[in-house]
Short mmCIF file of N, CA and C in Angstrom, two decimals:
data_model
loop_
_atom_site.label_atom_id
_atom_site.label_comp_id
_atom_site.label_asym_id
_atom_site.label_seq_id
_atom_site.Cartn_x
_atom_site.Cartn_y
_atom_site.Cartn_z
N MET A 19 -29.18 -72.82 -118.17
CA MET A 19 -27.82 -72.80 -118.64
C MET A 19 -27.75 -71.97 -119.93
N LYS A 20 -26.76 -71.14 -120.05
CA LYS A 20 -26.56 -70.34 -121.23
C LYS A 20 -25.98 -71.22 -122.33
N LYS A 21 -26.41 -70.93 -123.58
CA LYS A 21 -25.89 -71.64 -124.70
C LYS A 21 -25.48 -70.64 -125.79
N ILE A 22 -24.43 -71.00 -126.53
CA ILE A 22 -23.97 -70.10 -127.60
C ILE A 22 -23.42 -71.03 -128.72
N GLY A 23 -23.62 -70.57 -129.94
CA GLY A 23 -23.08 -71.33 -131.09
C GLY A 23 -22.22 -70.44 -131.95
N PHE A 24 -21.24 -71.04 -132.56
CA PHE A 24 -20.31 -70.33 -133.47
C PHE A 24 -20.28 -71.11 -134.82
N VAL A 25 -20.20 -70.39 -135.91
CA VAL A 25 -20.08 -70.97 -137.27
C VAL A 25 -18.80 -70.48 -137.84
N ILE A 26 -17.91 -71.42 -138.25
CA ILE A 26 -16.61 -71.09 -138.80
C ILE A 26 -16.25 -72.13 -139.86
N PRO A 27 -15.65 -71.70 -140.98
CA PRO A 27 -15.32 -72.69 -142.00
C PRO A 27 -14.43 -73.79 -141.61
N TRP A 28 -13.42 -73.58 -140.72
CA TRP A 28 -12.50 -74.56 -140.32
C TRP A 28 -12.34 -74.51 -138.81
N TYR A 29 -12.34 -75.68 -138.17
CA TYR A 29 -12.15 -75.69 -136.71
C TYR A 29 -11.62 -77.05 -136.37
N TYR A 30 -10.34 -77.06 -136.02
CA TYR A 30 -9.62 -78.32 -135.67
C TYR A 30 -8.44 -77.94 -134.85
N LYS A 31 -8.00 -78.78 -133.97
CA LYS A 31 -6.91 -78.44 -133.04
C LYS A 31 -5.60 -78.11 -133.75
N ASP A 32 -5.38 -78.62 -134.98
CA ASP A 32 -4.11 -78.38 -135.63
C ASP A 32 -4.11 -77.23 -136.67
N ILE A 33 -5.27 -76.61 -136.81
CA ILE A 33 -5.37 -75.45 -137.77
C ILE A 33 -4.69 -74.25 -137.13
N ARG A 34 -3.85 -73.58 -137.92
CA ARG A 34 -3.06 -72.49 -137.37
C ARG A 34 -3.61 -71.13 -137.64
N GLY A 35 -4.72 -70.99 -138.28
CA GLY A 35 -5.27 -69.67 -138.59
C GLY A 35 -5.60 -68.86 -137.38
N GLY A 36 -5.45 -67.54 -137.49
CA GLY A 36 -5.71 -66.66 -136.37
C GLY A 36 -7.13 -66.70 -135.82
N ALA A 37 -8.10 -66.69 -136.77
CA ALA A 37 -9.52 -66.69 -136.29
C ALA A 37 -9.81 -68.03 -135.65
N GLU A 38 -9.27 -69.09 -136.19
CA GLU A 38 -9.54 -70.42 -135.62
C GLU A 38 -8.92 -70.57 -134.21
N GLN A 39 -7.73 -70.04 -134.06
CA GLN A 39 -7.08 -70.12 -132.74
C GLN A 39 -7.81 -69.22 -131.72
N GLU A 40 -8.25 -68.08 -132.14
CA GLU A 40 -9.06 -67.15 -131.29
C GLU A 40 -10.31 -67.84 -130.84
N LEU A 41 -11.00 -68.43 -131.81
CA LEU A 41 -12.22 -69.12 -131.44
C LEU A 41 -12.01 -70.25 -130.51
N ARG A 42 -10.97 -71.07 -130.73
CA ARG A 42 -10.66 -72.20 -129.83
C ARG A 42 -10.46 -71.66 -128.41
N GLY A 43 -9.73 -70.59 -128.23
CA GLY A 43 -9.51 -70.03 -126.90
C GLY A 43 -10.78 -69.51 -126.26
N LEU A 44 -11.62 -68.89 -127.08
CA LEU A 44 -12.87 -68.35 -126.58
C LEU A 44 -13.83 -69.49 -126.20
N VAL A 45 -13.88 -70.53 -126.99
CA VAL A 45 -14.73 -71.67 -126.67
C VAL A 45 -14.25 -72.32 -125.34
N GLN A 46 -12.96 -72.48 -125.18
CA GLN A 46 -12.45 -73.10 -123.97
C GLN A 46 -12.80 -72.22 -122.75
N HIS A 47 -12.66 -70.95 -122.90
CA HIS A 47 -12.95 -69.98 -121.79
C HIS A 47 -14.45 -70.07 -121.44
N LEU A 48 -15.31 -70.01 -122.47
CA LEU A 48 -16.71 -70.00 -122.20
C LEU A 48 -17.13 -71.36 -121.55
N HIS A 49 -16.61 -72.45 -122.06
CA HIS A 49 -16.95 -73.77 -121.54
C HIS A 49 -16.52 -73.85 -120.03
N ALA A 50 -15.33 -73.34 -119.71
CA ALA A 50 -14.86 -73.33 -118.34
C ALA A 50 -15.77 -72.49 -117.40
N ALA A 51 -16.41 -71.46 -118.04
CA ALA A 51 -17.29 -70.62 -117.29
C ALA A 51 -18.71 -71.19 -117.17
N GLY A 52 -18.91 -72.34 -117.69
CA GLY A 52 -20.22 -73.05 -117.56
C GLY A 52 -21.16 -72.78 -118.70
N VAL A 53 -20.70 -72.19 -119.79
CA VAL A 53 -21.55 -71.93 -120.93
C VAL A 53 -21.51 -73.14 -121.88
N GLU A 54 -22.68 -73.59 -122.38
CA GLU A 54 -22.71 -74.62 -123.32
C GLU A 54 -22.43 -74.08 -124.69
N VAL A 55 -21.40 -74.59 -125.32
CA VAL A 55 -20.89 -74.05 -126.62
C VAL A 55 -20.97 -75.17 -127.71
N GLU A 56 -21.44 -74.70 -128.87
CA GLU A 56 -21.44 -75.63 -130.00
C GLU A 56 -20.75 -74.88 -131.18
N VAL A 57 -19.84 -75.58 -131.83
CA VAL A 57 -19.17 -75.04 -133.02
C VAL A 57 -19.66 -75.81 -134.24
N ILE A 58 -20.14 -75.06 -135.26
CA ILE A 58 -20.62 -75.64 -136.47
C ILE A 58 -19.60 -75.32 -137.55
N THR A 59 -19.11 -76.32 -138.25
CA THR A 59 -18.01 -76.17 -139.17
C THR A 59 -18.14 -77.09 -140.33
N THR A 60 -17.20 -77.07 -141.25
CA THR A 60 -17.15 -77.93 -142.42
C THR A 60 -16.26 -79.13 -142.14
N CYS A 61 -16.19 -80.02 -143.09
CA CYS A 61 -15.24 -81.13 -143.04
C CYS A 61 -14.17 -80.99 -144.16
N VAL A 62 -14.00 -79.73 -144.61
CA VAL A 62 -13.05 -79.44 -145.64
C VAL A 62 -11.71 -79.02 -145.11
N LYS A 63 -10.62 -79.53 -145.67
CA LYS A 63 -9.27 -79.24 -145.12
C LYS A 63 -8.73 -77.92 -145.55
N GLU A 64 -9.15 -77.38 -146.74
CA GLU A 64 -8.70 -76.07 -147.19
C GLU A 64 -9.70 -75.53 -148.22
N PHE A 65 -9.61 -74.25 -148.51
CA PHE A 65 -10.58 -73.59 -149.39
C PHE A 65 -10.69 -74.24 -150.76
N ALA A 66 -9.55 -74.62 -151.33
CA ALA A 66 -9.51 -75.15 -152.71
C ALA A 66 -9.91 -76.62 -152.78
N SER A 67 -10.21 -77.29 -151.63
CA SER A 67 -10.59 -78.69 -151.66
C SER A 67 -12.00 -78.87 -152.16
N ASP A 68 -12.36 -80.09 -152.47
CA ASP A 68 -13.68 -80.43 -152.89
C ASP A 68 -14.64 -80.32 -151.68
N TRP A 69 -15.54 -79.38 -151.70
CA TRP A 69 -16.42 -79.15 -150.49
C TRP A 69 -17.45 -80.26 -150.29
N THR A 70 -17.56 -81.17 -151.24
CA THR A 70 -18.49 -82.34 -151.08
C THR A 70 -17.77 -83.49 -150.39
N GLU A 71 -16.49 -83.46 -150.22
CA GLU A 71 -15.72 -84.56 -149.61
C GLU A 71 -15.54 -84.27 -148.09
N ASN A 72 -15.68 -85.40 -147.33
CA ASN A 72 -15.42 -85.35 -145.88
C ASN A 72 -14.01 -85.77 -145.64
N TYR A 73 -13.11 -84.87 -145.22
CA TYR A 73 -11.69 -85.15 -145.06
C TYR A 73 -11.33 -85.61 -143.65
N PHE A 74 -12.30 -85.65 -142.74
CA PHE A 74 -11.94 -86.02 -141.37
C PHE A 74 -12.70 -87.24 -141.01
#
C-alpha cells in the first residue's frame, strides 16, 4: 500500500485558509484512491497563540 504524509501548521475541518482547504481535498482524494495518508499538524488555533498550549 502506498503511504504519504503531509506537514501543515493548521489542519481542521473549520479552518478556511486556502492551503488548508486544498490539502483537505487532496487528502480526501488520495484516501479514496487507496493511499494511506497521515497529516502532521499543531494544536494551535492561530499564529499569535501560545504554541505550548493544546487548543483542541
